[in-house]
RNA sequence: GGGCGAUUAGCUCAGUUGGUAGAGCAACGCAUUUACACUGCGAAGGUCACAGGUUCGAGUCCUGUAUCGCCCACCA
C-alpha cells in the first residue's frame, strides 16, 4: 500500500505526530521570525501600516511560583482572539508581563524562610528581606515565561513589563500624585482591617468570611445598669463608650441620653445611652454595646453621636492594652477572663451558641482585628473637580452606557451591585515588597511647636526627608496595567495606537479586585476606558467539580499536561464546551480526546498531501466548506469560541475524514478540492491548535506565506 | 438578609432571533490492517427540575416552586 503514496510527501508524515519536538521547534521559529511584534509584521509586509489595531494586555501572572490550569485557560482564550485578529490583517499586539503581587509573594517567601531558617522578616531586616523576595520573584518569572511559551502564546516579548519595574513605578507615582492633588487620596485615622498575623492592613476584598460557632453572651455592665446587652466579644466591652438602642424602642426610651460610670473587669468605663436607627430591636436584647475603636459599625455610630473614638483597648498583636487583670492578655484569653468575672459578679444573664461569620485574611488566614489606624485611602465618593463625578460614578458609567461590554452580560449586575456597596479603598500596606508610598515627611519645629511637612510624588531635595514606610496595595499598580504597559506617562506611539485595548480576558473571581479598579484608574487618569470588552472565564475544576488545590492534590500542572498530550490538545480541551463565566470540569480524558484529534488531523494531511492536485473544484463541497468558514468567523467575532472550535473539529473529523475523503478514494478528480479544504481548514483551526496547523502548513509547497500565523484568514466571497 | 447563576442522554456540556432535541466521552453490536487502532460503520439512549401562563408553536419568553452552586453584606 505504501507505494501508492506520492513520494513528495514529507517523511515526517509516515510517523505519528510528534508534538513534543514539533511544538518546541515551531515556537522558536515564530519567535525568531519576530512576527509576534506588530511593527515587525508591518515591516515584513505581512500587515498594512495603516491597518486597524487590535490589542490585549496579558493579565500578569503573580510571581509566586508557577502557572496553573486557570492561566492555561486564559492563555488559550486570549491567543485564539490574538491569532484570529492577526490573520484578519489587524496590527495585533498582545503585551506580556508579570505581577509582583505584594502580600502574596512576600508571604510565600516569609513562610519559606521561616520553615528553612526559622527566621522572621524582622530578623532579616528590610533590605535583606527584599533581596530574598526579588531573587524568588526572578526565579518565578523565569518559570512563568517558559510556561507561557510552552502554551504557544503569541506574545510580543519585546514589550514585556513587570508591575514593579522602574517604568511602572513612575506611572504609580504619577497617578498617586494626580489623585492626591485632586483630593481623592487622603491620609486618615480610620477603622481598618488589621491582620495581626501578617502585621498589615488589608482591603475589604481581601477578607474571607468563615462560618463558625460562637457564644453570644447577654449581660449587664454592672448591677445597677438599667439595660442588658449581648455580645460575642465580651473582651472588647472594656472599650465601650455607649449603648445604642433603636429610637422607637419603648423599653429603653426613658434611658436615652443618660450617662453612667462604672468599673468593668477592673477598667473604668463611661457609658452613654444613644438612640440609633441601625440597631435591630429584635436582635438579642435590642441594645448594643458600642466599641468605636474595634468595630466598623460602632465607629460609624460613634460618628453620628459625637462619641469618642479614642478608647483603644487592643493592639496590633491582638493583645489587651488595659490595666488590671486583662493587662497584655491575648484577646482570646481575655474573653474567658471577662466571662469568668461576669459570672462571679452575677452579671451574666444568658449564654447561647450562635452561627457567626468571622473575618479572616485571605493570604495568612489570620483573624482580622478591626483597629483605628493612620492609613492612606482612596475616596470613592468625593466629587472630582472638573469632572463633577465621583470615582464610583466613573466606574459605573462606561458599563451602564455600553461603552464597556461584559461577557457574559449578567455579570454587569454583579458589577453594579458591588459598586453600590463600595467604601473607601485602603491602599497602604505595612509590608515591604511593593511600591513604596510616594510621600516624604519632615518635621519643622523651629518655634518648639512641631508640625509635619509633606511632599507627594517625587523625592524632594535635602536629606532631612523620610519616605513613608508603607507600600501600596498591589492592585494600585495593576489598576494602571493597560496604559502603564504602553509607556504612560509618556505620550508614546503605543499608547496612541493600542489604547484603549480591545479586550480584557480574565477570571470572574477578580472582577472587583482588578477589573473595576482598572476602569476607575483609567477613567480618572486618562478620561477613557481601559478596554472595550471584558471576557470573563470561569474556574477550571477537576473532573469531580472540586476546586484544584495543593491540599487536595488534584492540580493538573500545565507543564505535565502539555508534555503528556501537547499544548494544542490542552488548548482545545480548555476551549471546547467552555462557555464564558461558567466553571468547567477538566479531566485528562477530555485532553486525551484532542490529542487523538491532532493525530487524526495529521493523517488527514498525510492523505491529502499524497494526492495530486487535480480535477475541477467541486462547487457543492466548496459551498459547504465556505458555510463553515462563515460560521466559524462569526462565532469568533461574537465571542463564541467554544462553538467555533467544536464546529471545525466536527467538520474535519466527521465530514472531511469520514465522508469526503472516503468518497474520494480511488478517484482522481478530488485533488483540487481536497487541497482547498485542507489549506483553509488549517487557517480556521490555527487560532485553536497553532502548532500542528503550522507544522502541516510548512509542508504545503504552494502555501501563500512562510508562516501560517500570518496567513490571511479565509474569506467567503 | 440582598444579589447572581445552574437544573437538557449514564457522565461533561452545547442549543445564537421561539420553528420536529445536539455534540464529545462512556457503554453496546459489527468490521480487523485501513491515510489514521490515537481507526471505521451501526444501533441504543431525553416527560429539557417541577407547576402554571403567553403563543399556531416553548428547552428557549413570563410567573411561581424546589434543589444545588457562587458573590456581596456582616446582627452586635
Short mmCIF file of C-alpha atoms in Angstrom, two decimals, chain A residues 321-664:
data_model
loop_
_atom_site.label_atom_id
_atom_site.label_comp_id
_atom_site.label_asym_id
_atom_site.label_seq_id
_atom_site.Cartn_x
_atom_site.Cartn_y
_atom_site.Cartn_z
CA UNK A 321 -3.78 47.32 76.36
CA UNK A 322 -5.81 47.98 79.52
CA UNK A 323 -4.66 47.69 83.11
CA UNK A 324 -5.89 45.22 85.68
CA UNK A 325 -6.43 41.53 85.21
CA UNK A 326 -6.69 41.82 81.42
CA UNK A 327 -3.35 43.56 81.04
CA UNK A 328 -1.39 42.28 77.98
CA UNK A 329 -3.59 39.23 77.61
CA UNK A 330 -4.39 37.90 74.15
CA UNK A 331 -7.96 38.73 73.15
CA UNK A 332 -8.95 35.06 73.27
CA UNK A 333 -7.65 34.68 76.84
CA UNK A 334 -9.19 38.00 77.83
CA UNK A 335 -12.55 36.75 76.65
CA UNK A 336 -12.51 33.85 79.13
CA UNK A 337 -11.36 36.14 81.92
CA UNK A 338 -14.18 38.61 81.28
CA UNK A 339 -16.75 35.81 81.17
CA UNK A 340 -15.44 34.42 84.49
CA UNK A 341 -15.61 37.88 86.00
CA UNK A 342 -19.20 38.37 84.74
CA UNK A 343 -20.19 35.05 86.28
CA UNK A 344 -18.55 35.80 89.59
CA UNK A 345 -20.24 39.19 89.75
CA UNK A 346 -23.59 37.67 88.82
CA UNK A 347 -23.87 39.89 85.74
CA UNK A 348 -24.10 37.19 83.09
CA UNK A 349 -27.70 36.53 82.14
CA UNK A 350 -27.53 34.21 79.16
CA UNK A 351 -25.02 32.22 77.15
CA UNK A 352 -26.12 30.75 73.82
CA UNK A 353 -24.42 29.25 70.79
CA UNK A 354 -24.90 31.15 67.53
CA UNK A 355 -23.52 30.84 64.00
CA UNK A 356 -21.16 33.66 63.24
CA UNK A 357 -19.10 34.70 60.25
CA UNK A 358 -15.61 35.62 61.32
CA UNK A 359 -13.33 37.69 59.12
CA UNK A 360 -10.01 36.17 58.18
CA UNK A 361 -7.20 37.41 55.99
CA UNK A 362 -7.17 35.74 52.59
CA UNK A 363 -3.39 35.30 52.48
CA UNK A 364 -2.39 34.46 56.03
CA UNK A 365 -5.62 33.09 57.47
CA UNK A 366 -5.19 35.47 60.42
CA UNK A 367 -8.27 36.61 62.35
CA UNK A 368 -8.99 40.19 61.38
CA UNK A 369 -8.91 42.70 64.21
CA UNK A 370 -10.63 45.98 63.29
CA UNK A 371 -8.35 48.77 64.55
CA UNK A 372 -8.20 52.52 64.07
CA UNK A 373 -5.02 53.34 62.18
CA UNK A 374 -3.48 56.17 60.24
CA UNK A 375 -3.58 54.95 56.64
CA UNK A 376 -3.82 56.11 53.05
CA UNK A 377 -7.21 55.84 51.37
CA UNK A 378 -8.80 56.45 48.00
CA UNK A 379 -12.03 58.38 48.41
CA UNK A 380 -14.63 56.86 46.12
CA UNK A 381 -17.46 59.26 46.99
CA UNK A 382 -15.82 62.63 46.57
CA UNK A 383 -16.82 64.71 43.60
CA UNK A 384 -13.83 65.24 41.32
CA UNK A 385 -13.19 68.87 40.44
CA UNK A 386 -13.68 69.47 36.73
CA UNK A 387 -15.50 66.18 36.21
CA UNK A 388 -18.40 66.69 38.55
CA UNK A 389 -18.40 62.97 39.25
CA UNK A 390 -17.13 60.61 41.90
CA UNK A 391 -14.82 57.66 41.29
CA UNK A 392 -17.80 55.39 41.90
CA UNK A 393 -19.66 57.12 39.09
CA UNK A 394 -16.62 56.89 36.83
CA UNK A 395 -16.65 53.13 37.37
CA UNK A 396 -20.35 52.80 36.79
CA UNK A 397 -20.79 54.93 33.73
CA UNK A 398 -18.94 53.15 30.92
CA UNK A 399 -20.58 49.84 31.77
CA UNK A 400 -24.02 51.40 32.06
CA UNK A 401 -23.68 53.20 28.76
CA UNK A 402 -22.41 50.09 26.99
CA UNK A 403 -19.01 51.60 26.15
CA UNK A 404 -17.64 48.61 28.01
CA UNK A 405 -19.37 45.33 27.39
CA UNK A 406 -19.14 42.45 29.83
CA UNK A 407 -19.36 38.86 28.62
CA UNK A 408 -21.40 37.12 29.89
CA UNK A 409 -23.75 40.02 30.27
CA UNK A 410 -25.25 39.05 33.61
CA UNK A 411 -22.01 39.95 35.36
CA UNK A 412 -22.95 43.57 34.78
CA UNK A 413 -25.49 43.21 37.55
CA UNK A 414 -22.89 41.77 39.89
CA UNK A 415 -20.60 44.63 38.98
CA UNK A 416 -23.22 47.31 39.73
CA UNK A 417 -24.13 45.60 42.97
CA UNK A 418 -20.53 45.63 44.12
CA UNK A 419 -20.07 49.32 43.33
CA UNK A 420 -23.19 50.09 45.31
CA UNK A 421 -21.58 48.61 48.41
CA UNK A 422 -18.14 50.10 47.85
CA UNK A 423 -16.39 52.05 50.59
CA UNK A 424 -13.14 54.00 50.56
CA UNK A 425 -10.23 51.86 49.47
CA UNK A 426 -7.38 51.45 51.96
CA UNK A 427 -4.26 51.42 49.78
CA UNK A 428 -1.39 51.39 52.29
CA UNK A 429 0.13 48.13 53.46
CA UNK A 430 2.64 47.52 56.22
CA UNK A 431 4.67 45.12 54.15
CA UNK A 432 7.96 45.67 52.38
CA UNK A 433 7.50 44.20 48.95
CA UNK A 434 5.76 46.64 46.66
CA UNK A 435 5.67 50.24 45.50
CA UNK A 436 6.67 52.41 48.44
CA UNK A 437 4.05 55.07 49.19
CA UNK A 438 5.46 58.07 47.30
CA UNK A 439 5.21 60.51 50.18
CA UNK A 440 8.05 62.18 52.09
CA UNK A 441 7.82 63.80 55.51
CA UNK A 442 9.90 66.10 57.66
CA UNK A 443 9.08 67.80 60.87
CA UNK A 444 9.57 71.51 61.21
CA UNK A 445 9.56 72.73 64.73
CA UNK A 446 11.64 75.89 64.95
CA UNK A 447 9.37 77.57 67.45
CA UNK A 448 9.03 74.45 69.55
CA UNK A 449 5.64 73.63 68.07
CA UNK A 450 6.41 70.75 65.81
CA UNK A 451 4.40 70.33 62.65
CA UNK A 452 4.79 67.99 59.71
CA UNK A 453 5.59 68.89 56.15
CA UNK A 454 4.62 66.55 53.31
CA UNK A 455 5.78 66.14 49.72
CA UNK A 456 4.00 63.79 47.34
CA UNK A 457 5.12 62.16 44.09
CA UNK A 458 8.88 62.76 43.77
CA UNK A 459 11.58 62.70 46.41
CA UNK A 460 12.33 66.31 47.42
CA UNK A 461 15.78 67.94 47.69
CA UNK A 462 17.57 67.81 51.01
CA UNK A 463 18.47 64.95 53.28
CA UNK A 464 16.13 65.51 56.20
CA UNK A 465 13.18 63.88 54.45
CA UNK A 466 11.88 60.43 55.32
CA UNK A 467 9.78 58.38 52.97
CA UNK A 468 6.59 56.74 54.17
CA UNK A 469 7.40 53.23 55.43
CA UNK A 470 4.37 51.61 53.85
CA UNK A 471 3.85 50.11 50.41
CA UNK A 472 0.83 50.25 48.15
CA UNK A 473 -1.83 47.62 47.68
CA UNK A 474 -0.75 45.54 44.71
CA UNK A 475 -3.98 46.37 42.85
CA UNK A 476 -3.00 50.01 42.76
CA UNK A 477 -0.26 49.26 40.24
CA UNK A 478 -2.18 46.57 38.39
CA UNK A 479 -5.04 49.06 38.04
CA UNK A 480 -2.80 51.02 35.66
CA UNK A 481 -1.80 47.96 33.64
CA UNK A 482 -3.44 48.76 30.28
CA UNK A 483 -1.68 52.11 29.97
CA UNK A 484 1.42 51.71 32.14
CA UNK A 485 2.49 48.86 29.86
CA UNK A 486 2.13 51.10 26.82
CA UNK A 487 4.54 53.71 28.13
CA UNK A 488 2.34 56.18 30.03
CA UNK A 489 3.03 58.83 31.47
CA UNK A 490 4.98 59.46 28.26
CA UNK A 491 2.87 60.13 25.23
CA UNK A 492 4.08 57.14 23.28
CA UNK A 493 3.10 55.83 19.87
CA UNK A 494 1.99 52.61 21.54
CA UNK A 495 -0.42 54.48 23.75
CA UNK A 496 -1.85 56.28 20.74
CA UNK A 497 -2.12 53.10 18.67
CA UNK A 498 -3.17 50.48 21.17
CA UNK A 499 -5.17 52.19 23.93
CA UNK A 500 -7.96 51.62 24.83
CA UNK A 501 -7.26 47.94 24.45
CA UNK A 502 -9.86 45.83 22.71
CA UNK A 503 -10.44 43.07 25.17
CA UNK A 504 -9.67 42.19 28.73
CA UNK A 505 -9.89 38.48 29.31
CA UNK A 506 -9.71 37.30 32.89
CA UNK A 507 -11.38 35.19 35.57
CA UNK A 508 -14.64 36.40 37.07
CA UNK A 509 -13.08 35.99 40.50
CA UNK A 510 -11.06 39.16 40.05
CA UNK A 511 -13.81 41.30 38.54
CA UNK A 512 -13.81 43.53 41.63
CA UNK A 513 -10.17 43.31 42.70
CA UNK A 514 -8.82 44.20 39.35
CA UNK A 515 -11.26 44.90 36.53
CA UNK A 516 -13.22 47.53 38.47
CA UNK A 517 -10.01 49.17 39.66
CA UNK A 518 -8.68 49.34 36.11
CA UNK A 519 -11.82 51.10 34.97
CA UNK A 520 -11.60 53.50 37.89
CA UNK A 521 -7.90 54.31 37.49
CA UNK A 522 -8.07 54.64 33.71
CA UNK A 523 -11.19 56.79 33.71
CA UNK A 524 -9.59 59.06 36.28
CA UNK A 525 -6.13 59.23 34.72
CA UNK A 526 -6.87 59.25 31.00
CA UNK A 527 -10.56 60.09 30.95
CA UNK A 528 -11.02 56.98 28.84
CA UNK A 529 -11.96 53.34 29.14
CA UNK A 530 -9.16 50.75 29.52
CA UNK A 531 -10.84 48.18 27.26
CA UNK A 532 -13.94 47.72 25.15
CA UNK A 533 -14.91 44.20 26.07
CA UNK A 534 -14.47 42.22 29.25
CA UNK A 535 -14.46 38.49 28.58
CA UNK A 536 -14.76 36.58 31.85
CA UNK A 537 -13.77 32.95 32.04
CA UNK A 538 -14.72 30.57 34.83
CA UNK A 539 -12.68 28.42 37.15
CA UNK A 540 -11.02 25.24 35.96
CA UNK A 541 -12.12 22.46 38.31
CA UNK A 542 -11.16 18.81 38.48
CA UNK A 543 -13.25 16.02 36.96
CA UNK A 544 -15.42 15.86 40.08
CA UNK A 545 -16.03 19.58 40.07
CA UNK A 546 -13.77 20.34 43.02
CA UNK A 547 -11.50 23.33 43.05
CA UNK A 548 -7.94 22.42 42.19
CA UNK A 549 -5.78 22.88 45.24
CA UNK A 550 -2.48 21.81 46.70
CA UNK A 551 -4.10 20.24 49.75
CA UNK A 552 -6.39 18.04 47.64
CA UNK A 553 -3.53 17.16 45.33
CA UNK A 554 -5.88 17.36 42.34
CA UNK A 555 -3.93 20.02 40.48
CA UNK A 556 -3.28 19.48 36.83
CA UNK A 557 0.06 21.07 36.03
CA UNK A 558 0.07 22.71 32.58
CA UNK A 559 3.64 21.53 32.02
CA UNK A 560 2.75 17.89 32.74
CA UNK A 561 -0.32 18.15 30.58
CA UNK A 562 1.50 19.62 27.60
CA UNK A 563 4.25 17.03 27.93
CA UNK A 564 1.68 14.25 28.01
CA UNK A 565 -0.82 15.42 25.38
CA UNK A 566 0.63 18.52 23.70
CA UNK A 567 -0.26 22.18 24.08
CA UNK A 568 -2.65 22.03 21.13
CA UNK A 569 -4.69 19.29 22.80
CA UNK A 570 -4.69 21.14 26.13
CA UNK A 571 -5.89 24.32 24.43
CA UNK A 572 -8.73 22.58 22.62
CA UNK A 573 -9.82 20.83 25.81
CA UNK A 574 -9.91 24.16 27.61
CA UNK A 575 -11.92 25.88 24.91
CA UNK A 576 -14.47 23.43 23.55
CA UNK A 577 -17.65 23.39 25.58
CA UNK A 578 -16.42 26.05 27.96
CA UNK A 579 -18.79 29.00 27.94
CA UNK A 580 -17.69 32.33 29.40
CA UNK A 581 -18.44 32.94 33.06
CA UNK A 582 -19.06 29.28 33.79
CA UNK A 583 -16.75 26.96 35.72
CA UNK A 584 -15.52 23.96 33.78
CA UNK A 585 -14.64 20.46 34.78
CA UNK A 586 -11.47 19.24 33.17
CA UNK A 587 -10.31 15.66 33.04
CA UNK A 588 -7.30 14.09 31.41
CA UNK A 589 -9.70 12.06 29.29
CA UNK A 590 -11.01 15.18 27.62
CA UNK A 591 -7.50 16.35 26.81
CA UNK A 592 -6.61 12.91 25.52
CA UNK A 593 -9.52 13.16 23.09
CA UNK A 594 -7.97 16.21 21.48
CA UNK A 595 -4.59 14.54 21.31
CA UNK A 596 -6.33 11.90 19.22
CA UNK A 597 -7.81 14.67 17.14
CA UNK A 598 -4.36 16.11 16.49
CA UNK A 599 -3.27 12.73 15.20
CA UNK A 600 -6.38 12.47 13.08
CA UNK A 601 -5.60 15.81 11.50
CA UNK A 602 -2.04 14.64 10.93
CA UNK A 603 -3.33 11.70 8.96
CA UNK A 604 -5.84 13.77 7.03
CA UNK A 605 -2.90 15.91 5.93
CA UNK A 606 -0.84 12.86 5.14
CA UNK A 607 -3.59 11.53 2.92
CA UNK A 608 -4.34 14.75 1.10
CA UNK A 609 -0.71 15.68 0.57
CA UNK A 610 -0.16 12.32 -1.06
CA UNK A 611 -2.77 13.14 -3.71
CA UNK A 612 -2.19 15.08 -6.91
CA UNK A 613 -3.83 18.47 -7.06
CA UNK A 614 -6.09 17.51 -9.96
CA UNK A 615 -9.70 17.85 -11.02
CA UNK A 616 -12.19 20.67 -11.12
CA UNK A 617 -13.21 22.34 -7.88
CA UNK A 618 -16.31 20.57 -6.59
CA UNK A 619 -18.62 23.51 -6.09
CA UNK A 620 -21.02 21.78 -3.71
CA UNK A 621 -18.19 20.82 -1.36
CA UNK A 622 -16.70 24.29 -1.64
CA UNK A 623 -20.04 25.89 -0.81
CA UNK A 624 -20.43 23.62 2.16
CA UNK A 625 -16.94 24.48 3.38
CA UNK A 626 -17.50 28.18 2.87
CA UNK A 627 -20.54 27.93 5.11
CA UNK A 628 -18.24 26.54 7.78
CA UNK A 629 -15.81 29.41 7.24
CA UNK A 630 -18.61 31.94 7.66
CA UNK A 631 -19.90 30.20 10.79
CA UNK A 632 -16.52 29.93 12.45
CA UNK A 633 -15.67 33.53 11.60
CA UNK A 634 -18.85 34.96 13.07
CA UNK A 635 -18.60 32.69 16.11
CA UNK A 636 -15.17 34.09 16.93
CA UNK A 637 -16.22 37.67 16.16
CA UNK A 638 -19.14 37.23 18.54
CA UNK A 639 -17.06 35.58 21.27
CA UNK A 640 -18.48 32.08 20.85
CA UNK A 641 -15.09 30.43 20.52
CA UNK A 642 -16.36 27.30 22.28
CA UNK A 643 -18.70 26.76 19.35
CA UNK A 644 -16.20 27.74 16.68
CA UNK A 645 -13.70 25.15 17.90
CA UNK A 646 -16.31 22.45 18.06
CA UNK A 647 -17.55 23.20 14.55
CA UNK A 648 -14.14 22.81 12.96
CA UNK A 649 -13.45 19.68 14.97
CA UNK A 650 -16.68 18.15 13.86
CA UNK A 651 -16.26 19.10 10.25
CA UNK A 652 -12.70 17.82 9.97
CA UNK A 653 -13.26 14.51 11.67
CA UNK A 654 -16.78 13.52 10.81
CA UNK A 655 -17.35 15.23 7.49
CA UNK A 656 -13.98 15.59 5.80
CA UNK A 657 -12.27 12.44 7.08
CA UNK A 658 -15.23 10.11 7.48
CA UNK A 659 -17.15 11.05 4.36
CA UNK A 660 -15.40 13.27 1.83
CA UNK A 661 -12.04 11.53 1.93
CA UNK A 662 -13.64 8.09 1.96
CA UNK A 663 -15.67 9.05 -1.10
CA UNK A 664 -12.57 10.36 -2.90
#
